[in-house]
Amino acid sequence: MIVGVGYGPLAYHIRRISLSLNNLELLPYPLFYDNKKLLLTTANGYIYYFKELVRLRNVVKIALWPDNISLGKAYKVVNISLLGDIAFIVPVHSLDQLEIVEELKAINFRVFTGYASDKRYRNYELREFLRESKGPLWYLGVSTKRELLEAKRHCFSGLDITGYVVGTNEIRKNPEKLNRVIKEMLTYLNAQGRQTRITEFLSVNSPVNVVTR
């Protein structure tokens, strides 16, 4: 299972120990790109988000697609073809937003369908999400062991974690303790059965088919 670590202190601490972990399925920011600070700057924060993503496109492996932003809006901001090597996670707050997933797939983007862990940010239940979603799934914002278990049980392809799932601030700042906790988590998530590997989503099977708008 792929594990992303978003923008913030935890990503910084994990980058410090990433060489010792030597795990290609662990993606700390900016390999996993979710700069919510840019998204929340203004009502048009997604514009700055996309422009920063273009600037970092040779570094980013997987990125969060901005909430509720259609492909049509994205076309007006950046040259979408520049982002063709990035796999996107589309957050689904309402099941009608699955349309955005299909829009991206239609132009050959590699896409995860994102399940919101926090009930405040979705109007559906997990069983409905699993029934309606097609293709690889991503569990957004894992912060508890219960959510880790749920993601593993339902065969999600990836998830991103918050600092809470790692433990105390003392653990996060201690390289040895953090190394041990992350290794234990990765071992648990990838034990038994076929596991999703990052290379499945980053290999360029076909070019992004960008339609001029």
mmCIF file with all atom_site columns, N, CA, C and O in Angstrom, residues 63-84:
data_model
loop_
_atom_site.group_PDB
_atom_site.id
_atom_site.type_symbol
_atom_site.label_atom_id
_atom_site.label_alt_id
_atom_site.label_comp_id
_atom_site.label_asym_id
_atom_site.label_entity_id
_atom_site.label_seq_id
_atom_site.pdbx_PDB_ins_code
_atom_site.Cartn_x
_atom_site.Cartn_y
_atom_site.Cartn_z
_atom_site.occupancy
_atom_site.B_iso_or_equiv
_atom_site.pdbx_formal_charge
_atom_site.auth_seq_id
_atom_site.auth_comp_id
_atom_site.auth_asym_id
_atom_site.auth_atom_id
_atom_site.pdbx_PDB_model_num
ATOM 1  N N  . ALA A 1 63 ? -0.474  13.592 -6.297  1.00 0.00 ? 63 ALA A N  1
ATOM 2  C CA . ALA A 1 63 ? -0.971  14.882 -5.812  1.00 0.00 ? 63 ALA A CA 1
ATOM 3  C C  . ALA A 1 63 ? -2.468  14.818 -5.551  1.00 0.00 ? 63 ALA A C  1
ATOM 4  O O  . ALA A 1 63 ? -3.203  14.095 -6.225  1.00 0.00 ? 63 ALA A O  1
ATOM 5  N N  . LEU A 1 64 ? -2.883  15.599 -4.586  1.00 0.00 ? 64 LEU A N  1
ATOM 6  C CA . LEU A 1 64 ? -4.304  15.765 -4.312  1.00 0.00 ? 64 LEU A CA 1
ATOM 7  C C  . LEU A 1 64 ? -4.889  16.714 -5.353  1.00 0.00 ? 64 LEU A C  1
ATOM 8  O O  . LEU A 1 64 ? -4.331  17.781 -5.611  1.00 0.00 ? 64 LEU A O  1
ATOM 9  N N  . TRP A 1 65 ? -5.984  16.304 -5.970  1.00 0.00 ? 65 TRP A N  1
ATOM 10 C CA . TRP A 1 65 ? -6.698  17.200 -6.878  1.00 0.00 ? 65 TRP A CA 1
ATOM 11 C C  . TRP A 1 65 ? -7.516  18.167 -6.016  1.00 0.00 ? 65 TRP A C  1
ATOM 12 O O  . TRP A 1 65 ? -8.148  17.743 -5.046  1.00 0.00 ? 65 TRP A O  1
ATOM 13 N N  . PRO A 1 66 ? -7.521  19.462 -6.328  1.00 0.00 ? 66 PRO A N  1
ATOM 14 C CA . PRO A 1 66 ? -8.258  20.422 -5.489  1.00 0.00 ? 66 PRO A CA 1
ATOM 15 C C  . PRO A 1 66 ? -9.746  20.084 -5.384  1.00 0.00 ? 66 PRO A C  1
ATOM 16 O O  . PRO A 1 66 ? -10.367 19.665 -6.364  1.00 0.00 ? 66 PRO A O  1
ATOM 17 N N  . ASP A 1 67 ? -10.299 20.301 -4.211  1.00 0.00 ? 67 ASP A N  1
ATOM 18 C CA . ASP A 1 67 ? -11.709 20.003 -3.958  1.00 0.00 ? 67 ASP A CA 1
ATOM 19 C C  . ASP A 1 67 ? -12.637 20.702 -4.949  1.00 0.00 ? 67 ASP A C  1
ATOM 20 O O  . ASP A 1 67 ? -12.512 21.913 -5.189  1.00 0.00 ? 67 ASP A O  1
ATOM 21 N N  . ASN A 1 68 ? -13.565 19.929 -5.491  1.00 0.00 ? 68 ASN A N  1
ATOM 22 C CA . ASN A 1 68 ? -14.675 20.472 -6.295  1.00 0.00 ? 68 ASN A CA 1
ATOM 23 C C  . ASN A 1 68 ? -14.231 21.238 -7.542  1.00 0.00 ? 68 ASN A C  1
ATOM 24 O O  . ASN A 1 68 ? -14.994 22.060 -8.061  1.00 0.00 ? 68 ASN A O  1
ATOM 25 N N  . ILE A 1 69 ? -13.030 20.984 -8.022  1.00 0.00 ? 69 ILE A N  1
ATOM 26 C CA . ILE A 1 69 ? -12.542 21.680 -9.214  1.00 0.00 ? 69 ILE A CA 1
ATOM 27 C C  . ILE A 1 69 ? -12.670 20.759 -10.422 1.00 0.00 ? 69 ILE A C  1
ATOM 28 O O  . ILE A 1 69 ? -12.053 19.696 -10.476 1.00 0.00 ? 69 ILE A O  1
ATOM 29 N N  . SER A 1 70 ? -13.480 21.180 -11.373 1.00 0.00 ? 70 SER A N  1
ATOM 30 C CA . SER A 1 70 ? -13.683 20.371 -12.571 1.00 0.00 ? 70 SER A CA 1
ATOM 31 C C  . SER A 1 70 ? -12.463 20.464 -13.478 1.00 0.00 ? 70 SER A C  1
ATOM 32 O O  . SER A 1 70 ? -11.624 21.368 -13.339 1.00 0.00 ? 70 SER A O  1
ATOM 33 N N  . LEU A 1 71 ? -12.384 19.558 -14.414 1.00 0.00 ? 71 LEU A N  1
ATOM 34 C CA . LEU A 1 71 ? -11.289 19.592 -15.383 1.00 0.00 ? 71 LEU A CA 1
ATOM 35 C C  . LEU A 1 71 ? -11.345 20.872 -16.206 1.00 0.00 ? 71 LEU A C  1
ATOM 36 O O  . LEU A 1 71 ? -10.317 21.454 -16.548 1.00 0.00 ? 71 LEU A O  1
ATOM 37 N N  . GLY A 1 72 ? -12.558 21.339 -16.491 1.00 0.00 ? 72 GLY A N  1
ATOM 38 C CA . GLY A 1 72 ? -12.714 22.575 -17.255 1.00 0.00 ? 72 GLY A CA 1
ATOM 39 C C  . GLY A 1 72 ? -12.065 23.763 -16.570 1.00 0.00 ? 72 GLY A C  1
ATOM 40 O O  . GLY A 1 72 ? -11.408 24.588 -17.217 1.00 0.00 ? 72 GLY A O  1
ATOM 41 N N  . LYS A 1 73 ? -12.220 23.867 -15.249 1.00 0.00 ? 73 LYS A N  1
ATOM 42 C CA . LYS A 1 73 ? -11.586 24.958 -14.503 1.00 0.00 ? 73 LYS A CA 1
ATOM 43 C C  . LYS A 1 73 ? -10.068 24.830 -14.535 1.00 0.00 ? 73 LYS A C  1
ATOM 44 O O  . LYS A 1 73 ? -9.348  25.829 -14.650 1.00 0.00 ? 73 LYS A O  1
ATOM 45 N N  . ALA A 1 74 ? -9.590  23.603 -14.418 1.00 0.00 ? 74 ALA A N  1
ATOM 46 C CA . ALA A 1 74 ? -8.142  23.383 -14.422 1.00 0.00 ? 74 ALA A CA 1
ATOM 47 C C  . ALA A 1 74 ? -7.527  23.785 -15.757 1.00 0.00 ? 74 ALA A C  1
ATOM 48 O O  . ALA A 1 74 ? -6.430  24.354 -15.809 1.00 0.00 ? 74 ALA A O  1
ATOM 49 N N  . TYR A 1 75 ? -8.235  23.509 -16.859 1.00 0.00 ? 75 TYR A N  1
ATOM 50 C CA . TYR A 1 75 ? -7.746  23.885 -18.188 1.00 0.00 ? 75 TYR A CA 1
ATOM 51 C C  . TYR A 1 75 ? -7.468  25.386 -18.279 1.00 0.00 ? 75 TYR A C  1
ATOM 52 O O  . TYR A 1 75 ? -6.570  25.824 -19.002 1.00 0.00 ? 75 TYR A O  1
ATOM 53 N N  . LYS A 1 76 ? -8.261  26.181 -17.573 1.00 0.00 ? 76 LYS A N  1
ATOM 54 C CA . LYS A 1 76 ? -8.137  27.634 -17.658 1.00 0.00 ? 76 LYS A CA 1
ATOM 55 C C  . LYS A 1 76 ? -6.939  28.172 -16.876 1.00 0.00 ? 76 LYS A C  1
ATOM 56 O O  . LYS A 1 76 ? -6.569  29.332 -17.022 1.00 0.00 ? 76 LYS A O  1
ATOM 57 N N  . VAL A 1 77 ? -6.352  27.316 -16.045 1.00 0.00 ? 77 VAL A N  1
ATOM 58 C CA . VAL A 1 77 ? -5.276  27.755 -15.147 1.00 0.00 ? 77 VAL A CA 1
ATOM 59 C C  . VAL A 1 77 ? -3.900  27.341 -15.643 1.00 0.00 ? 77 VAL A C  1
ATOM 60 O O  . VAL A 1 77 ? -2.955  28.132 -15.623 1.00 0.00 ? 77 VAL A O  1
ATOM 61 N N  . VAL A 1 78 ? -3.779  26.079 -16.071 1.00 0.00 ? 78 VAL A N  1
ATOM 62 C CA . VAL A 1 78 ? -2.471  25.554 -16.472 1.00 0.00 ? 78 VAL A CA 1
ATOM 63 C C  . VAL A 1 78 ? -2.613  24.677 -17.713 1.00 0.00 ? 78 VAL A C  1
ATOM 64 O O  . VAL A 1 78 ? -3.712  24.269 -18.084 1.00 0.00 ? 78 VAL A O  1
ATOM 65 N N  . ASN A 1 79 ? -1.476  24.384 -18.294 1.00 0.00 ? 79 ASN A N  1
ATOM 66 C CA . ASN A 1 79 ? -1.411  23.410 -19.381 1.00 0.00 ? 79 ASN A CA 1
ATOM 67 C C  . ASN A 1 79 ? -1.429  22.023 -18.739 1.00 0.00 ? 79 ASN A C  1
ATOM 68 O O  . ASN A 1 79 ? -0.424  21.550 -18.215 1.00 0.00 ? 79 ASN A O  1
ATOM 69 N N  . ILE A 1 80 ? -2.577  21.376 -18.761 1.00 0.00 ? 80 ILE A N  1
ATOM 70 C CA . ILE A 1 80 ? -2.769  20.115 -18.055 1.00 0.00 ? 80 ILE A CA 1
ATOM 71 C C  . ILE A 1 80 ? -1.789  19.037 -18.512 1.00 0.00 ? 80 ILE A C  1
ATOM 72 O O  . ILE A 1 80 ? -1.382  18.175 -17.731 1.00 0.00 ? 80 ILE A O  1
ATOM 73 N N  . SER A 1 81 ? -1.382  19.090 -19.766 1.00 0.00 ? 81 SER A N  1
ATOM 74 C CA . SER A 1 81 ? -0.475  18.054 -20.273 1.00 0.00 ? 81 SER A CA 1
ATOM 75 C C  . SER A 1 81 ? 0.854   18.044 -19.524 1.00 0.00 ? 81 SER A C  1
ATOM 76 O O  . SER A 1 81 ? 1.547   17.027 -19.491 1.00 0.00 ? 81 SER A O  1
ATOM 77 N N  . LEU A 1 82 ? 1.218   19.169 -18.889 1.00 0.00 ? 82 LEU A N  1
ATOM 78 C CA . LEU A 1 82 ? 2.464   19.229 -18.122 1.00 0.00 ? 82 LEU A CA 1
ATOM 79 C C  . LEU A 1 82 ? 2.409   18.350 -16.877 1.00 0.00 ? 82 LEU A C  1
ATOM 80 O O  . LEU A 1 82 ? 3.444   18.024 -16.295 1.00 0.00 ? 82 LEU A O  1
ATOM 81 N N  . LEU A 1 83 ? 1.202   17.978 -16.461 1.00 0.00 ? 83 LEU A N  1
ATOM 82 C CA . LEU A 1 83 ? 1.027   17.199 -15.233 1.00 0.00 ? 83 LEU A CA 1
ATOM 83 C C  . LEU A 1 83 ? 0.759   15.727 -15.516 1.00 0.00 ? 83 LEU A C  1
ATOM 84 O O  . LEU A 1 83 ? 0.345   14.980 -14.632 1.00 0.00 ? 83 LEU A O  1
ATOM 85 N N  . GLY A 1 84 ? 1.029   15.305 -16.738 1.00 0.00 ? 84 GLY A N  1
ATOM 86 C CA . GLY A 1 84 ? 0.673   13.953 -17.152 1.00 0.00 ? 84 GLY A CA 1
ATOM 87 C C  . GLY A 1 84 ? 1.398   12.832 -16.442 1.00 0.00 ? 84 GLY A C  1
ATOM 88 O O  . GLY A 1 84 ? 0.927   11.693 -16.440 1.00 0.00 ? 84 GLY A O  1
#
